[in-house]
Amino acid sequence: MTLLNPIDAFIYSMTLSAAIDGEISDKKMNHIYYLIESLPIFQSYENKNADTSINTCIELLRADNNPEDLIALIDKSLNRNSKRIAYTLSVEIMMVDQNFTNEKLRLLEIFENIFQIHSLETTAIKHSVKIKYSDLESEIGEI
C-alpha cells in the first residue's frame, strides 16, 4: 500500500478514532471538519479533499476491518513528532462524546504500541485533552 501524506495520515487517525465504536456520529464528523479548518497543521490543506480522505479511510477499514493495519500505514507515513500529533488528534476525537468505551481504549493502546509513544507522554496528552473537555461544574467540585 502506498504511504500517505502526513495530512491524510492525520485525517485517517481521526476518522479511525471516530469510527471505532461503529458509526461515525455527526458530532464527531463535525469536530473532524472543525479541526481541519482551524488547526495550523492543516492550513495548507484543501478542505474539499477531506471528504475523499475520510471516505477512503472508511472504505479501507470496512474492507480489512483491522485497525492495526491502518495504524501501521499511518505509522509508516509519519515521523516521530507527527505520530504524537496523530495520537493527540485521535484522543481529541474520542473525547467529543466524553465516553471512553473498551473499543476506544483498545484503539489507543494499539496507537501507543505501534507509534512507540512513551506512557508518560500518552498520559499527559490524555489529561490535557480531558481538561479541555471538562465542564466547569465538575472542575469546581474538585477544588
Coordinates of N, CA and C in Angstrom, one line a residue:
M1 N 0.8 -1.2 0.0 CA 0.0 0.0 0.0 C 0.9 1.2 0.0
T2 N 0.5 2.2 -0.7 CA 1.2 3.5 -0.8 C 1.2 4.3 0.5
L3 N 2.3 4.9 0.8 CA 2.3 5.7 2.0 C 1.4 6.9 1.9
L4 N 0.9 7.4 3.0 CA 0.0 8.6 3.0 C 0.9 9.8 3.1
N5 N 0.3 11.0 2.7 CA 1.0 12.2 3.0 C 0.6 12.5 4.5
P6 N 1.4 13.3 5.2 CA 1.1 13.5 6.6 C -0.3 14.0 6.9
I7 N -0.8 14.9 6.1 CA -2.2 15.4 6.4 C -3.2 14.3 6.3
D8 N -3.1 13.5 5.3 CA -4.0 12.4 5.2 C -3.9 11.4 6.3
A9 N -2.6 11.2 6.8 CA -2.4 10.3 7.9 C -3.1 10.9 9.2
F10 N -3.1 12.2 9.3 CA -3.8 12.8 10.5 C -5.3 12.6 10.3
I11 N -5.8 12.7 9.1 CA -7.2 12.6 8.9 C -7.6 11.1 9.1
Y12 N -6.8 10.2 8.6 CA -7.1 8.8 8.9 C -7.1 8.5 10.4
S13 N -6.2 9.0 11.1 CA -6.2 8.8 12.6 C -7.5 9.3 13.2
M14 N -7.9 10.5 12.8 CA -9.2 11.0 13.4 C -10.4 10.2 13.0
T15 N -10.4 9.8 11.7 CA -11.5 9.0 11.2 C -11.6 7.6 11.8
L16 N -10.5 7.0 11.9 CA -10.4 5.7 12.6 C -10.9 5.8 14.0
S17 N -10.5 6.8 14.7 CA -10.9 7.0 16.1 C -12.4 7.3 16.2
A18 N -12.9 8.0 15.2 CA -14.4 8.3 15.2 C -15.2 7.1 14.9
A19 N -14.6 6.2 14.1 CA -15.4 5.0 13.6 C -15.3 3.8 14.5
I20 N -14.4 3.8 15.4 CA -14.0 2.5 16.1 C -15.2 1.9 16.9
D21 N -16.1 2.7 17.3 CA -17.2 2.0 18.0 C -18.5 2.0 17.2
G22 N -18.3 1.8 15.9 CA -19.5 1.7 15.0 C -19.5 2.8 14.0
E23 N -20.7 3.4 13.9 CA -20.9 4.5 13.0 C -20.3 5.8 13.5
I24 N -19.9 6.7 12.6 CA -19.4 8.0 13.0 C -20.5 8.9 13.2
S25 N -20.6 9.5 14.4 CA -21.7 10.4 14.7 C -21.5 11.7 14.0
D26 N -22.6 12.5 13.8 CA -22.5 13.8 13.2 C -21.6 14.7 14.0
K27 N -21.7 14.5 15.3 CA -20.9 15.3 16.3 C -19.4 15.1 16.0
K28 N -19.0 13.9 15.9 CA -17.6 13.5 15.6 C -17.2 14.0 14.3
M29 N -18.0 13.8 13.3 CA -17.7 14.3 11.9 C -17.5 15.8 11.9
N30 N -18.4 16.5 12.5 CA -18.3 17.9 12.6 C -17.1 18.4 13.3
H31 N -16.7 17.6 14.3 CA -15.4 18.0 15.0 C -14.2 17.8 14.1
I32 N -14.2 16.7 13.4 CA -13.1 16.4 12.4 C -13.0 17.6 11.5
Y33 N -14.1 18.0 10.9 CA -14.0 19.2 10.0 C -13.6 20.5 10.7
Y34 N -14.1 20.6 11.9 CA -13.7 21.8 12.7 C -12.1 21.8 12.9
L35 N -11.6 20.7 13.2 CA -10.1 20.6 13.5 C -9.4 20.9 12.1
I36 N -9.9 20.4 11.1 CA -9.2 20.6 9.8 C -9.2 22.0 9.4
E37 N -10.3 22.7 9.7 CA -10.5 24.1 9.3 C -9.7 25.1 10.3
S38 N -9.5 24.6 11.5 CA -8.9 25.6 12.5 C -7.5 25.3 12.9
L39 N -7.0 24.1 12.8 CA -5.6 23.9 13.3 C -4.6 24.3 12.3
P40 N -3.5 24.9 12.8 CA -2.4 25.3 11.9 C -1.8 24.2 11.0
I41 N -1.8 23.0 11.5 CA -1.2 21.9 10.8 C -1.9 21.6 9.5
F42 N -3.2 22.0 9.4 CA -4.0 21.8 8.2 C -4.1 23.1 7.3
Q43 N -3.4 24.1 7.6 CA -3.5 25.4 6.9 C -3.3 25.3 5.4
S44 N -2.4 24.5 5.0 CA -2.1 24.3 3.5 C -3.0 23.3 2.9
Y45 N -3.9 22.7 3.6 CA -4.7 21.6 3.1 C -6.0 22.1 2.4
E46 N -6.3 21.6 1.3 CA -7.6 21.9 0.6 C -8.7 21.2 1.3
N47 N -9.5 21.9 2.0 CA -10.6 21.3 2.8 C -11.5 20.4 2.0
K48 N -11.6 20.7 0.7 CA -12.5 19.9 -0.1 C -12.0 18.5 -0.3
N49 N -10.7 18.3 0.0 CA -10.1 16.9 -0.1 C -10.4 16.1 1.1
A50 N -10.9 16.7 2.2 CA -11.2 15.9 3.4 C -12.2 14.8 3.2
D51 N -13.2 15.1 2.5 CA -14.2 14.0 2.2 C -13.6 12.8 1.6
T52 N -12.8 13.0 0.6 CA -12.1 11.9 -0.1 C -11.2 11.1 0.9
S53 N -10.5 11.8 1.7 CA -9.6 11.1 2.7 C -10.4 10.3 3.7
I54 N -11.5 10.9 4.2 CA -12.3 10.3 5.2 C -13.0 9.1 4.6
N55 N -13.6 9.2 3.4 CA -14.2 8.1 2.8 C -13.3 7.0 2.4
T56 N -12.1 7.3 2.0 CA -11.1 6.3 1.7 C -10.7 5.5 2.9
C57 N -10.5 6.2 4.0 CA -10.2 5.5 5.3 C -11.3 4.6 5.7
I58 N -12.6 5.1 5.6 CA -13.7 4.2 6.0 C -13.8 3.0 5.1
E59 N -13.5 3.1 3.8 CA -13.6 2.0 2.9 C -12.5 1.0 3.2
L60 N -11.3 1.5 3.5 CA -10.2 0.6 3.9 C -10.5 -0.2 5.2
L61 N -11.1 0.5 6.1 CA -11.5 -0.1 7.4 C -12.6 -1.2 7.2
R62 N -13.5 -0.9 6.4 CA -14.6 -1.8 6.1 C -14.0 -3.1 5.3
A63 N -13.1 -2.8 4.4 CA -12.5 -3.9 3.6 C -11.7 -4.9 4.5
D64 N -10.9 -4.3 5.4 CA -10.0 -5.1 6.2 C -10.5 -5.3 7.6
N65 N -11.2 -4.4 8.1 CA -11.8 -4.5 9.5 C -10.7 -4.7 10.5
N66 N -9.5 -4.3 10.3 CA -8.4 -4.5 11.2 C -7.7 -3.1 11.4
P67 N -8.1 -2.4 12.5 CA -7.5 -1.1 12.7 C -6.0 -1.1 12.8
E68 N -5.4 -2.3 13.2 CA -3.9 -2.3 13.3 C -3.2 -2.1 12.0
D69 N -3.8 -2.6 10.9 CA -3.3 -2.4 9.6 C -3.3 -0.9 9.2
L70 N -4.4 -0.3 9.5 CA -4.5 1.2 9.1 C -3.5 2.0 10.0
I71 N -3.4 1.6 11.3 CA -2.4 2.3 12.2 C -1.0 2.1 11.7
A72 N -0.7 0.9 11.2 CA 0.6 0.6 10.7 C 0.9 1.5 9.5
L73 N -0.1 1.6 8.6 CA 0.1 2.5 7.5 C 0.3 4.0 7.9
I74 N -0.4 4.4 8.9 CA -0.2 5.8 9.4 C 1.1 5.9 10.0
D75 N 1.6 4.9 10.7 CA 2.9 4.9 11.4 C 4.0 5.0 10.4
K76 N 3.9 4.3 9.3 CA 5.0 4.3 8.2 C 5.0 5.7 7.5
S77 N 3.9 6.4 7.5 CA 3.7 7.6 6.8 C 4.1 8.8 7.6
L78 N 4.4 8.7 8.9 CA 4.7 9.8 9.7 C 6.1 9.7 10.4
N79 N 6.7 10.9 10.7 CA 7.9 10.9 11.5 C 7.5 10.8 13.0
R80 N 8.4 10.7 13.9 CA 8.2 10.6 15.3 C 7.3 11.7 15.9
N81 N 7.6 12.9 15.6 CA 6.8 14.0 16.2 C 5.4 14.0 15.6
S82 N 5.3 13.7 14.3 CA 3.9 13.7 13.7 C 3.1 12.6 14.2
K83 N 3.7 11.5 14.7 CA 2.9 10.4 15.3 C 2.3 10.9 16.6
R84 N 3.0 11.8 17.3 CA 2.4 12.4 18.5 C 1.2 13.2 18.2
I85 N 1.3 14.0 17.1 CA 0.2 14.8 16.6 C -1.0 13.9 16.3
A86 N -0.8 12.9 15.5 CA -1.9 11.9 15.1 C -2.5 11.3 16.4
Y87 N -1.7 11.0 17.3 CA -2.3 10.4 18.6 C -3.1 11.4 19.3
T88 N -2.6 12.6 19.4 CA -3.4 13.7 20.1 C -4.7 14.0 19.4
L89 N -4.7 14.0 18.1 CA -5.9 14.2 17.3 C -6.9 13.1 17.5
S90 N -6.4 11.9 17.6 CA -7.2 10.7 17.9 C -7.9 10.8 19.3
V91 N -7.1 11.2 20.3 CA -7.7 11.4 21.6 C -8.8 12.5 21.6
E92 N -8.5 13.5 20.9 CA -9.4 14.7 20.8 C -10.7 14.2 20.2
I93 N -10.7 13.4 19.1 CA -12.0 12.9 18.5 C -12.7 12.0 19.5
M94 N -12.0 11.2 20.2 CA -12.6 10.3 21.1 C -13.3 11.0 22.3
M95 N -12.8 12.2 22.6 CA -13.3 12.9 23.8 C -14.6 13.7 23.4
V96 N -14.9 13.8 22.1 CA -16.1 14.5 21.7 C -17.3 14.0 22.4
D97 N -17.4 12.7 22.5 CA -18.6 12.1 23.2 C -18.4 12.0 24.7
Q98 N -17.2 12.3 25.2 CA -16.9 12.2 26.6 C -17.2 10.8 27.2
N99 N -17.0 9.8 26.4 CA -17.4 8.4 26.8 C -16.3 7.5 26.2
F100 N -15.5 7.0 27.0 CA -14.4 6.1 26.6 C -14.9 4.6 26.7
T101 N -15.2 4.0 25.6 CA -15.6 2.6 25.5 C -14.4 1.7 25.5
N102 N -14.6 0.4 25.7 CA -13.5 -0.5 25.7 C -12.8 -0.5 24.3
E103 N -13.6 -0.3 23.3 CA -13.1 -0.3 21.9 C -12.1 0.9 21.7
K104 N -12.5 2.1 22.3 CA -11.7 3.3 22.2 C -10.4 3.1 23.0
L105 N -10.5 2.6 24.2 CA -9.3 2.3 25.0 C -8.3 1.4 24.3
R106 N -8.9 0.3 23.7 CA -8.1 -0.7 23.0 C -7.4 0.0 21.8
L107 N -8.1 0.8 21.1 CA -7.5 1.5 19.9 C -6.4 2.4 20.3
L108 N -6.6 3.1 21.4 CA -5.5 4.0 21.9 C -4.3 3.1 22.3
E109 N -4.5 2.0 22.9 CA -3.3 1.1 23.2 C -2.6 0.7 21.9
I110 N -3.4 0.4 20.9 CA -2.7 0.0 19.6 C -1.9 1.1 19.1
F111 N -2.5 2.3 19.1 CA -1.8 3.5 18.6 C -0.5 3.7 19.4
E112 N -0.6 3.6 20.8 CA 0.6 3.7 21.6 C 1.7 2.7 21.3
N113 N 1.3 1.5 21.1 CA 2.3 0.4 20.9 C 2.9 0.6 19.5
I114 N 2.1 0.8 18.5 CA 2.7 0.9 17.1 C 3.5 2.2 16.9
F115 N 3.0 3.3 17.5 CA 3.7 4.5 17.4 C 4.9 4.6 18.3
Q116 N 5.0 3.7 19.3 CA 6.0 3.7 20.3 C 6.1 5.0 21.1
I117 N 4.9 5.5 21.6 CA 4.9 6.7 22.3 C 4.9 6.3 23.8
H118 N 5.8 6.9 24.5 CA 6.0 6.6 26.0 C 4.8 6.9 26.8
S119 N 4.6 6.0 27.8 CA 3.4 6.1 28.6 C 3.2 7.5 29.3
L120 N 4.3 8.1 29.7 CA 4.2 9.4 30.3 C 3.7 10.5 29.3
E121 N 4.1 10.4 28.0 CA 3.6 11.3 27.0 C 2.1 11.0 26.8
T122 N 1.7 9.7 26.7 CA 0.3 9.5 26.4 C -0.6 9.9 27.6
T123 N -0.1 9.7 28.8 CA -0.9 10.2 30.0 C -1.1 11.7 29.9
A124 N 0.0 12.4 29.6 CA -0.1 13.9 29.6 C -1.0 14.3 28.5
I125 N -1.0 13.7 27.3 CA -1.9 14.0 26.2 C -3.3 13.8 26.6
K126 N -3.6 12.6 27.1 CA -5.0 12.3 27.6 C -5.5 13.3 28.6
H127 N -4.6 13.6 29.6 CA -5.0 14.5 30.6 C -5.3 15.9 30.1
S128 N -4.5 16.4 29.2 CA -4.6 17.7 28.6 C -6.0 17.8 27.8
V129 N -6.2 16.8 27.0 CA -7.5 16.7 26.2 C -8.7 16.6 27.2
K130 N -8.6 15.8 28.2 CA -9.7 15.7 29.2 C -10.0 17.0 29.8
I131 N -9.0 17.7 30.2 CA -9.1 19.0 30.8 C -9.8 20.0 29.9
K132 N -9.5 19.9 28.6 CA -10.1 20.8 27.6 C -11.6 20.6 27.5
Y133 N -12.0 19.3 27.7 CA -13.4 19.0 27.5 C -14.2 18.9 28.8
S134 N -13.5 19.2 30.0 CA -14.3 19.1 31.2 C -15.2 20.3 31.4
D135 N -16.3 20.1 32.1 CA -17.2 21.2 32.3 C -16.8 21.9 33.6
L136 N -17.3 23.1 33.7 CA -16.9 24.0 34.8 C -17.4 23.4 36.2
E137 N -18.6 22.9 36.2 CA -19.2 22.4 37.4 C -18.4 21.2 38.0
S138 N -17.9 20.3 37.2 CA -17.1 19.2 37.7 C -15.8 19.7 38.2
E139 N -15.2 20.7 37.5 CA -13.9 21.2 37.9 C -14.0 22.0 39.3
I140 N -15.1 22.7 39.4 CA -15.3 23.5 40.7 C -15.5 22.5 41.8
G141 N -16.2 21.4 41.6 CA -16.5 20.4 42.6 C -15.2 19.7 43.1
E142 N -14.1 19.7 42.3 CA -12.9 19.0 42.7 C -12.0 19.9 43.4
I143 N -12.3 21.2 43.5 CA -11.4 22.2 44.2 C -11.5 22.0 45.7

